Every structure is written in structure tokens, then in C-alpha cells.
mmCIF file of C-alpha atoms in Angstrom:
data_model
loop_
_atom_site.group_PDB
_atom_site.id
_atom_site.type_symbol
_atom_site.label_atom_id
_atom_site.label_comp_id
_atom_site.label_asym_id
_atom_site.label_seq_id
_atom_site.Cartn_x
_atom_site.Cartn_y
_atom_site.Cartn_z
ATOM 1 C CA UNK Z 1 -7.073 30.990 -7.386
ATOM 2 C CA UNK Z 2 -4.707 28.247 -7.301
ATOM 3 C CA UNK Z 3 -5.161 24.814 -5.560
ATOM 4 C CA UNK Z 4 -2.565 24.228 -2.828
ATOM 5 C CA UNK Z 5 -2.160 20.271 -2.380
ATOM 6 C CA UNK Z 6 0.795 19.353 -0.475
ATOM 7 C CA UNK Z 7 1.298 15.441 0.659
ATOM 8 C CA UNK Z 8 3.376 14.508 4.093
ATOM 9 C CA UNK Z 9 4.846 11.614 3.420
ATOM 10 C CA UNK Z 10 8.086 9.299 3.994
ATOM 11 C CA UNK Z 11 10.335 8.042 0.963
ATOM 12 C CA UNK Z 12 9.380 4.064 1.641
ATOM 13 C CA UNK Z 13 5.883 4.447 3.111
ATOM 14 C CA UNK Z 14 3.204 2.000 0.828
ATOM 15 C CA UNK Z 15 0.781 3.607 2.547
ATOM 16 C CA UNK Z 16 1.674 7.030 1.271
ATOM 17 C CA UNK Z 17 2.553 5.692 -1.993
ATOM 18 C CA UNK Z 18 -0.700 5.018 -2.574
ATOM 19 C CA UNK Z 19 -1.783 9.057 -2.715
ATOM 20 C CA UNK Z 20 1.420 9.512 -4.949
ATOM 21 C CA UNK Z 21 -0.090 6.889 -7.533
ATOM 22 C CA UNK Z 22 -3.424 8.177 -7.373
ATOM 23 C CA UNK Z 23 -2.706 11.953 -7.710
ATOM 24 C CA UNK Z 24 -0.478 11.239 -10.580
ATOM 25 C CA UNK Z 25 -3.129 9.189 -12.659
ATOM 26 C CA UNK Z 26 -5.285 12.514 -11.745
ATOM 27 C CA UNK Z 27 -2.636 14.742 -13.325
ATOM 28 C CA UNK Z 28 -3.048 17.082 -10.091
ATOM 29 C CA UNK Z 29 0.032 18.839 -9.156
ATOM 30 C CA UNK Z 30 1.393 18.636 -5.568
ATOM 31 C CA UNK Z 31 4.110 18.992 -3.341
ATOM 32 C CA UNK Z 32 5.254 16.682 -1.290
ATOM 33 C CA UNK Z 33 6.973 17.137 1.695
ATOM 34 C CA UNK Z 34 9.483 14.289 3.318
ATOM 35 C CA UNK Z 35 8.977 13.420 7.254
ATOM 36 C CA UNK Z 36 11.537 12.155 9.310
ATOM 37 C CA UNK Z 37 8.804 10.191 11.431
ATOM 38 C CA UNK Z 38 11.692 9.819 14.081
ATOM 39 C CA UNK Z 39 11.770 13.274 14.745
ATOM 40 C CA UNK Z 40 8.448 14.140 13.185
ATOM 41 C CA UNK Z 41 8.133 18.356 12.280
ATOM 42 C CA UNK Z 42 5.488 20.665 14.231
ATOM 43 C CA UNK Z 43 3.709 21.509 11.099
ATOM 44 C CA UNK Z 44 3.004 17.371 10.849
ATOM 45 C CA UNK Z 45 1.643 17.002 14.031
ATOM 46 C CA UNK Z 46 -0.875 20.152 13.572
ATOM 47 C CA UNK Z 47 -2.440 18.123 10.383
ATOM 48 C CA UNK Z 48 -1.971 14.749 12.309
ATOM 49 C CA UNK Z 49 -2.291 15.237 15.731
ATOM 50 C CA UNK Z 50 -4.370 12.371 16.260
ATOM 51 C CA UNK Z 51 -2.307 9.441 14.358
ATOM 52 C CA UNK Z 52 0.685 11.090 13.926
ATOM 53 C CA UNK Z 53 1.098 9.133 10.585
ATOM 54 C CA UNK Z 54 1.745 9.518 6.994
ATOM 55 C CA UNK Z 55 0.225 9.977 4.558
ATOM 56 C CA UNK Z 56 -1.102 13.144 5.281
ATOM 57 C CA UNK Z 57 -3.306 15.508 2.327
ATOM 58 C CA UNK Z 58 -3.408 19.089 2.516
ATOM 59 C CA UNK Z 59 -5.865 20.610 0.011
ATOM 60 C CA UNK Z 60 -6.297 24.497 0.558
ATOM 61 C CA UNK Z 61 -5.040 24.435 3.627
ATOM 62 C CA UNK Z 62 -7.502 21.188 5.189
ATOM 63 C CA UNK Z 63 -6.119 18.303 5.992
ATOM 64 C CA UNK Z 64 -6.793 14.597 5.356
ATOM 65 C CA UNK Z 65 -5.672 11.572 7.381
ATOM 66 C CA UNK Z 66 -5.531 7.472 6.788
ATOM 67 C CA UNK Z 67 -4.758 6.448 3.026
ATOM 68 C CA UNK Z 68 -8.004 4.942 2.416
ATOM 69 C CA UNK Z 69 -10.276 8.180 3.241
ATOM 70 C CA UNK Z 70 -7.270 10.145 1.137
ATOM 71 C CA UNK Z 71 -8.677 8.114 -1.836
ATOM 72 C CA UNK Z 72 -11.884 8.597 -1.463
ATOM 73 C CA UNK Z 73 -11.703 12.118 -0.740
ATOM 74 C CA UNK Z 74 -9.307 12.170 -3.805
ATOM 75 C CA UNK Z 75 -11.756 10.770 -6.173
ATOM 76 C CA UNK Z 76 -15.031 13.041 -4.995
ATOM 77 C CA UNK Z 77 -12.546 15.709 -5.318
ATOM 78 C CA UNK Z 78 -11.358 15.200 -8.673
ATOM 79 C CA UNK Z 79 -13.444 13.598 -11.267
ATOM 80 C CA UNK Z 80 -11.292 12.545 -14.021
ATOM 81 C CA UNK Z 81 -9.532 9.307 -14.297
ATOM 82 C CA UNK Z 82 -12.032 7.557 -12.185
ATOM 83 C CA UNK Z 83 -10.372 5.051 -9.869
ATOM 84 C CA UNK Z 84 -13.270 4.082 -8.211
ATOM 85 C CA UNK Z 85 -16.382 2.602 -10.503
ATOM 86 C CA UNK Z 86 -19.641 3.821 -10.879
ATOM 87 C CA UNK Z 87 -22.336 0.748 -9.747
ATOM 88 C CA UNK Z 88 -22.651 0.924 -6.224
ATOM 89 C CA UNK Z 89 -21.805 -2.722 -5.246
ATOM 90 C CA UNK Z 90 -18.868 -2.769 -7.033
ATOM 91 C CA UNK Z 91 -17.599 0.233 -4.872
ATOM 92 C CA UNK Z 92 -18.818 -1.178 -2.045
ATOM 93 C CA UNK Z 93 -16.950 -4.652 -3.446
ATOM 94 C CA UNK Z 94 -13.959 -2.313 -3.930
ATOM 95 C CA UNK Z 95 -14.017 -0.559 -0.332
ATOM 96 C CA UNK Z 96 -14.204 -3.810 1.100
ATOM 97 C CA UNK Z 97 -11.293 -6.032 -0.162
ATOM 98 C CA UNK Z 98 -9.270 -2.617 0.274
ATOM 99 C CA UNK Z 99 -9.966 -2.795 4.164
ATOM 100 C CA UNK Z 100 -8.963 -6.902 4.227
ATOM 101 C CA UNK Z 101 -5.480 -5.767 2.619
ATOM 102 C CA UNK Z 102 -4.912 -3.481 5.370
ATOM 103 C CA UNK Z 103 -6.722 -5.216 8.415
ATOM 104 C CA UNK Z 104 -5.883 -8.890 7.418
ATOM 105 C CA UNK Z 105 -3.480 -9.248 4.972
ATOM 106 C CA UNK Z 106 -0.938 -6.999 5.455
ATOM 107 C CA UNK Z 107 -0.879 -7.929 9.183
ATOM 108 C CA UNK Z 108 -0.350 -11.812 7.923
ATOM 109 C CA UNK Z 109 2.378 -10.931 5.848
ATOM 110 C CA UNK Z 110 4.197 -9.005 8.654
ATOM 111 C CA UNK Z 111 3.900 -11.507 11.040
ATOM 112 C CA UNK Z 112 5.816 -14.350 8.391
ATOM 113 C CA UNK Z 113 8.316 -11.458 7.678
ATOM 114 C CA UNK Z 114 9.201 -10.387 11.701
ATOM 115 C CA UNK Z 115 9.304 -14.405 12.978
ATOM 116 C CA UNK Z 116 11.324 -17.213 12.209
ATOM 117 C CA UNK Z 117 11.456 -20.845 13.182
ATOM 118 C CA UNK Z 118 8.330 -22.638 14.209
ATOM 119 C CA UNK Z 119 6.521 -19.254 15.392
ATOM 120 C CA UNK Z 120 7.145 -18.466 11.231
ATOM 121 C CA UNK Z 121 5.701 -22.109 10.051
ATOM 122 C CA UNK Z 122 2.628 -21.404 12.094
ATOM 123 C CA UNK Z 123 2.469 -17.655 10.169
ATOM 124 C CA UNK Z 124 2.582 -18.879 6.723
ATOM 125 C CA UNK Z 125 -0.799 -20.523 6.486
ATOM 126 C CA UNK Z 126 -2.970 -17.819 7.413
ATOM 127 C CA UNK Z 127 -0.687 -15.551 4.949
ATOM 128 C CA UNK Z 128 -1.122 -17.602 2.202
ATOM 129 C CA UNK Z 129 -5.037 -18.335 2.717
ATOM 130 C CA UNK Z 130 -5.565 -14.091 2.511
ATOM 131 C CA UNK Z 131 -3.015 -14.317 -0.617
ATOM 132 C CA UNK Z 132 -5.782 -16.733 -1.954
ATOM 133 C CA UNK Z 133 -8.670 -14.656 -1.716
ATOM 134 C CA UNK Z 134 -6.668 -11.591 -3.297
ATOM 135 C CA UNK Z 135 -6.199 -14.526 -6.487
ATOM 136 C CA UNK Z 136 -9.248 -15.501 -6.234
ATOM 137 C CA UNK Z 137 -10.414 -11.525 -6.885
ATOM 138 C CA UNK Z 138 -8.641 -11.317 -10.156
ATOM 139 C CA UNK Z 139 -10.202 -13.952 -12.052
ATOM 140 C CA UNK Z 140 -10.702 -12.517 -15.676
ATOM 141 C CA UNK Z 141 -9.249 -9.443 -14.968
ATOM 142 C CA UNK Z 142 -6.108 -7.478 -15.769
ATOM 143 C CA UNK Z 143 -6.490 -5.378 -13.153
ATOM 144 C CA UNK Z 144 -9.215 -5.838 -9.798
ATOM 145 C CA UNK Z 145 -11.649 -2.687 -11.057
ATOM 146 C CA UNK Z 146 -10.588 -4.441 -14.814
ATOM 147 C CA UNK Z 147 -8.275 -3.167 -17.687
ATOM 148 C CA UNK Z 148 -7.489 -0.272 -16.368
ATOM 149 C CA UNK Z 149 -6.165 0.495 -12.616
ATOM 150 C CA UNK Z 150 -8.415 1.641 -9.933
ATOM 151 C CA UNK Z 151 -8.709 1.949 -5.994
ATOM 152 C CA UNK Z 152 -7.966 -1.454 -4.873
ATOM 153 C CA UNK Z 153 -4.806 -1.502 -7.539
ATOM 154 C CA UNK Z 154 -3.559 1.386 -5.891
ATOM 155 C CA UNK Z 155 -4.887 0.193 -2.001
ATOM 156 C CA UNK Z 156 -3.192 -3.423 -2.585
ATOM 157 C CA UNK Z 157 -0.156 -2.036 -5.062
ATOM 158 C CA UNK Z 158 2.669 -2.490 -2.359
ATOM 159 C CA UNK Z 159 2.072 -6.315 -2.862
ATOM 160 C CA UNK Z 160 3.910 -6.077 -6.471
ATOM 161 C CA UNK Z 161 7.214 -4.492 -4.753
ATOM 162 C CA UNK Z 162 6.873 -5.384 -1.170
ATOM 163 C CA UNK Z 163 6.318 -8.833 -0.994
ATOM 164 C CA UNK Z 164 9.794 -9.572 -2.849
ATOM 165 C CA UNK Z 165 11.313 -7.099 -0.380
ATOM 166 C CA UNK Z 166 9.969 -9.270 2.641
ATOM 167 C CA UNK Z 167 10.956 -12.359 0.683
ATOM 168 C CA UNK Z 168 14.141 -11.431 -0.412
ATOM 169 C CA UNK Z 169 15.120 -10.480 3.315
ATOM 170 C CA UNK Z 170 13.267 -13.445 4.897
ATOM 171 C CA UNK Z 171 14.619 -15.930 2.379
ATOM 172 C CA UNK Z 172 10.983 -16.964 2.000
ATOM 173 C CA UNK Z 173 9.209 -17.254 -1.311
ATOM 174 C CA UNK Z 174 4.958 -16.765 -0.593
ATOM 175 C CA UNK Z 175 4.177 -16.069 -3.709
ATOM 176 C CA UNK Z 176 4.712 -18.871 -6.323
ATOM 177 C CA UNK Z 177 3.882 -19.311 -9.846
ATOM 178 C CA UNK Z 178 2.314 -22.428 -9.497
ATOM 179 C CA UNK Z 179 -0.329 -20.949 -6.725
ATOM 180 C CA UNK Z 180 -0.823 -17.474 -7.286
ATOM 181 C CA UNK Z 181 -0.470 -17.132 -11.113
ATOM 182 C CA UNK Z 182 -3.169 -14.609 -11.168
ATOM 183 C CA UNK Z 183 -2.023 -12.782 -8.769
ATOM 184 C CA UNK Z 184 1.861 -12.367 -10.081
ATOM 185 C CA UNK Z 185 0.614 -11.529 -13.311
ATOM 186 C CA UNK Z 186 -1.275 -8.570 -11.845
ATOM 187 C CA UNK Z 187 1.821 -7.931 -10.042
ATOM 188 C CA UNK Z 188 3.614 -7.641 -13.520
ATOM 189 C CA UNK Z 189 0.908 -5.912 -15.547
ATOM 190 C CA UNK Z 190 0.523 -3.390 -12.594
ATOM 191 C CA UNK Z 191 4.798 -2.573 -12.115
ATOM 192 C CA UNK Z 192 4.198 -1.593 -15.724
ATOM 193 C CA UNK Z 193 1.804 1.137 -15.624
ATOM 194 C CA UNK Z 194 4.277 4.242 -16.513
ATOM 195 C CA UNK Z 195 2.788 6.037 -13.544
ATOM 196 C CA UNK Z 196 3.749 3.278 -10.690
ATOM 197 C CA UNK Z 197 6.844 2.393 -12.476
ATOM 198 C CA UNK Z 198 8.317 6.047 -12.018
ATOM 199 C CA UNK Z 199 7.247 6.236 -8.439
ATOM 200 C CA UNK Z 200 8.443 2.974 -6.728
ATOM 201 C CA UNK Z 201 10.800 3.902 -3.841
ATOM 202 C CA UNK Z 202 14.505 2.581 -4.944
ATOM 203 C CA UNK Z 203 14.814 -1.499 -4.663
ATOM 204 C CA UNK Z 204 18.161 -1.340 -2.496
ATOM 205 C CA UNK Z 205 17.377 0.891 0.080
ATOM 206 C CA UNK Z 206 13.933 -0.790 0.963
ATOM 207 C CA UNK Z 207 16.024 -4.019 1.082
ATOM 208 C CA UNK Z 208 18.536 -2.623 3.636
ATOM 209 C CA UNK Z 209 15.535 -0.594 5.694
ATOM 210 C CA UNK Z 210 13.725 -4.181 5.913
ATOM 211 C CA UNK Z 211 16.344 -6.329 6.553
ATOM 212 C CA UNK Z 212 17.500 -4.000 9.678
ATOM 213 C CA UNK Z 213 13.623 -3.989 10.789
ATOM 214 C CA UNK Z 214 13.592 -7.785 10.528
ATOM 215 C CA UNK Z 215 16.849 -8.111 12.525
ATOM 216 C CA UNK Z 216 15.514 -5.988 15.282
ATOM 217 C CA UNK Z 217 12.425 -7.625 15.420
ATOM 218 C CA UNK Z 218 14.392 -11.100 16.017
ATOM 219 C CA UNK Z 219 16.454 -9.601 18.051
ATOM 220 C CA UNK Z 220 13.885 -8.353 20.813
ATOM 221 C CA UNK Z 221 11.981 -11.916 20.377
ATOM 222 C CA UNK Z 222 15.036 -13.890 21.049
ATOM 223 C CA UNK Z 223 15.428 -15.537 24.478
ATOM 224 C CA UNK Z 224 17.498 -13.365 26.917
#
């Protein structure tokens, strides 16, 4: 019998990208189905009804919630093209800068990208001290599991297309040569990988859906 996987995502979602990244490296076919989270579809909310977010993984008819355990589950799952290495610390090394991308970094970035003014100058530090300890991970490595990708690539991959989104429509630059050189030329070496190259949502569009989010954000901060 066949394998059903089907993944509920939306088009610009990092979160969901990550799935799309790691069930390609996998090989394993899937379907994916697009949500309008706006007006979000019945049979979404029956494999989500506790979030209500994307990504979602349906394998044979179960459903999986929260990027992070979608990994996971996706490597016990499927054993080939390990993304996740063997030694137990290293995991556990793994798990953990994964959960700072998503609990402390990301946040850090957000909060330079949705301000401006002196609100923004008091952002950027903390921003670029967690952009630090991301540089600080890749010290003699191409990649963070090594030379090839693996689970924190594909848990902190929306840094090497995201971050010049938020710049680009903040006018900000975070990420500089001269202070993250590690971390830009992870950036580069992981855009390259065939499999993330073919699957990065298109460059314009993300630029005009984050420059309207940014706008509205200003907009409900400014003084009425």
C-alpha cells in the first residue's frame, strides 16, 4: 500500500518551508496543499485544531503539528539522508540552537523589522547579540551539522532569504560582512543546495507581503 503524505502549508511560510526542504532531501513524495490562513479550510482545522497553524503533516491519514516535531518525526520516519546526527549530544546540541532560532532569535529580528525610530535602536542590539551566537556555531563548518545540510540548516534556513527581505523593506542592513562572515557564507553555501534553491518562495512577492506587514505594524504603533 501506498504512503499518503500530504503537507498544509502557505506559499511564504519559513516555517513550512522547512518540511518542504526536508522531505525533498528524503526523496518522499507529497502533496501539498495551499491554505488561505485568512479563511482557513475545515479539513485544516480537523488536523490543527489546537494551533490552527501551518505547517501541518499528514502521513496515512495522522497528523503532525509545529515544524520542529515535523522534523523529528520526519527523520524517525524515514531513515535515509539523515538530517539529524547520530552522537547523542550533538542532537541534543542540534535540538537546542533550533529552539533559540525560534524562541529568541526570530522574535529579535521581528521586533527590529516591525519598529522604527528609537524603539528600533533599542531592538538592534539584542538582534545582533543572537546573530552572534548563530556565527559563533559555524566555526569550521560549511554547514552547522558540517558539509552536508542537516536539521538546524533546515530549522534556521529562512535566515539566508528572510533576513534580506526584512532588510530590504526596513532599509536596515544586520547582517554585515565585516561581523558575520561566517554566517553569510553559510547563507551562500546553503541558497546553493539544488534542493533549497528550487523551493524558495519568489523574491518579489515576499518583498511586497513584508513591506505591507511592516506598514501596518507602524501604522497601529503610531500615535493617534
Amino acid at each position: 500500500m501506498a504512503e499518503e503524505v500530504k503537507l498544509f502549508r502557505t506559499w511564504s511560510s519559513p516555517f513550512a518551508l522547512r518540511i518542504v526542504w526536508a522531505l525533498k532531501l528524503k526523496g518522499i513524495e507529497h502533496e501539498t496543499i495551499f491554505e488561505d490562513l485568512a479563511n482557513k479550510s475545515s479539513l485544516f482545522l480537523q488536523y490543527n485544531p489546537v494551533y490552527k497553524k501551518v505547517p501541518v503533516l499528514v502521513h496515512n491519514g495522522k497528523s503532525i503539528s509545529e515544524s520542529l516535531v515535523i522534523l523529528e518525526y520526519i527523520e524517525e520516519t524515514w531513515k535515509q539522508t539523515p538530517i539529524l546526527p547520530e552522537d547523542p549530544y550533538e542532537k541534543a546540541v542540534a535540538r537546542f540552537w533550533a529552539k533559540f532560532g525560534d524562541d529568541k532569535l526570530l522574535p529579535s529580528l521581528w521586533r527590529v523589522f516591525v519598529t522604527q525610530g528609537k524603539e528600533q535602536e533599542e531592538a538592534i542590539a539584542p538582534a545582533l547579540e543572537n546573530l552572534k551566537f548563530i556565527e559563533e556555531e559555524l566555526k569550521g563548518k560549511k554547514f552547522f551539522g558540517g558539509e552536508t545540510v542537516g536539521f538546524l540548516d533546515l530549522a534556521l534556513g529562512y535566515l539566508a532569504n528572510l533576513v534580506s527581505v526584512l532588510e530590504e523593506t526596513s532599509g536596515l542592513k544586520l547582517i554585515e560582512a565585516e561581523k558575520f562572515p561566517l554566517l553569510l557564507a553559510w547563507m551562500q553555501n546553503f541558497s546553493d543546495v539544488p534542493v533549497i534553491k528550487e523551493n524558495w518562495p519568489p523574491q518579489d512577492k515576499l518583498i511586497t507581503k513584508f513591506q505591507a506587514i511592516r506598514e501596518t505594524y507602524l501604522a497601529a504603533a503610531a500615535p493617534k
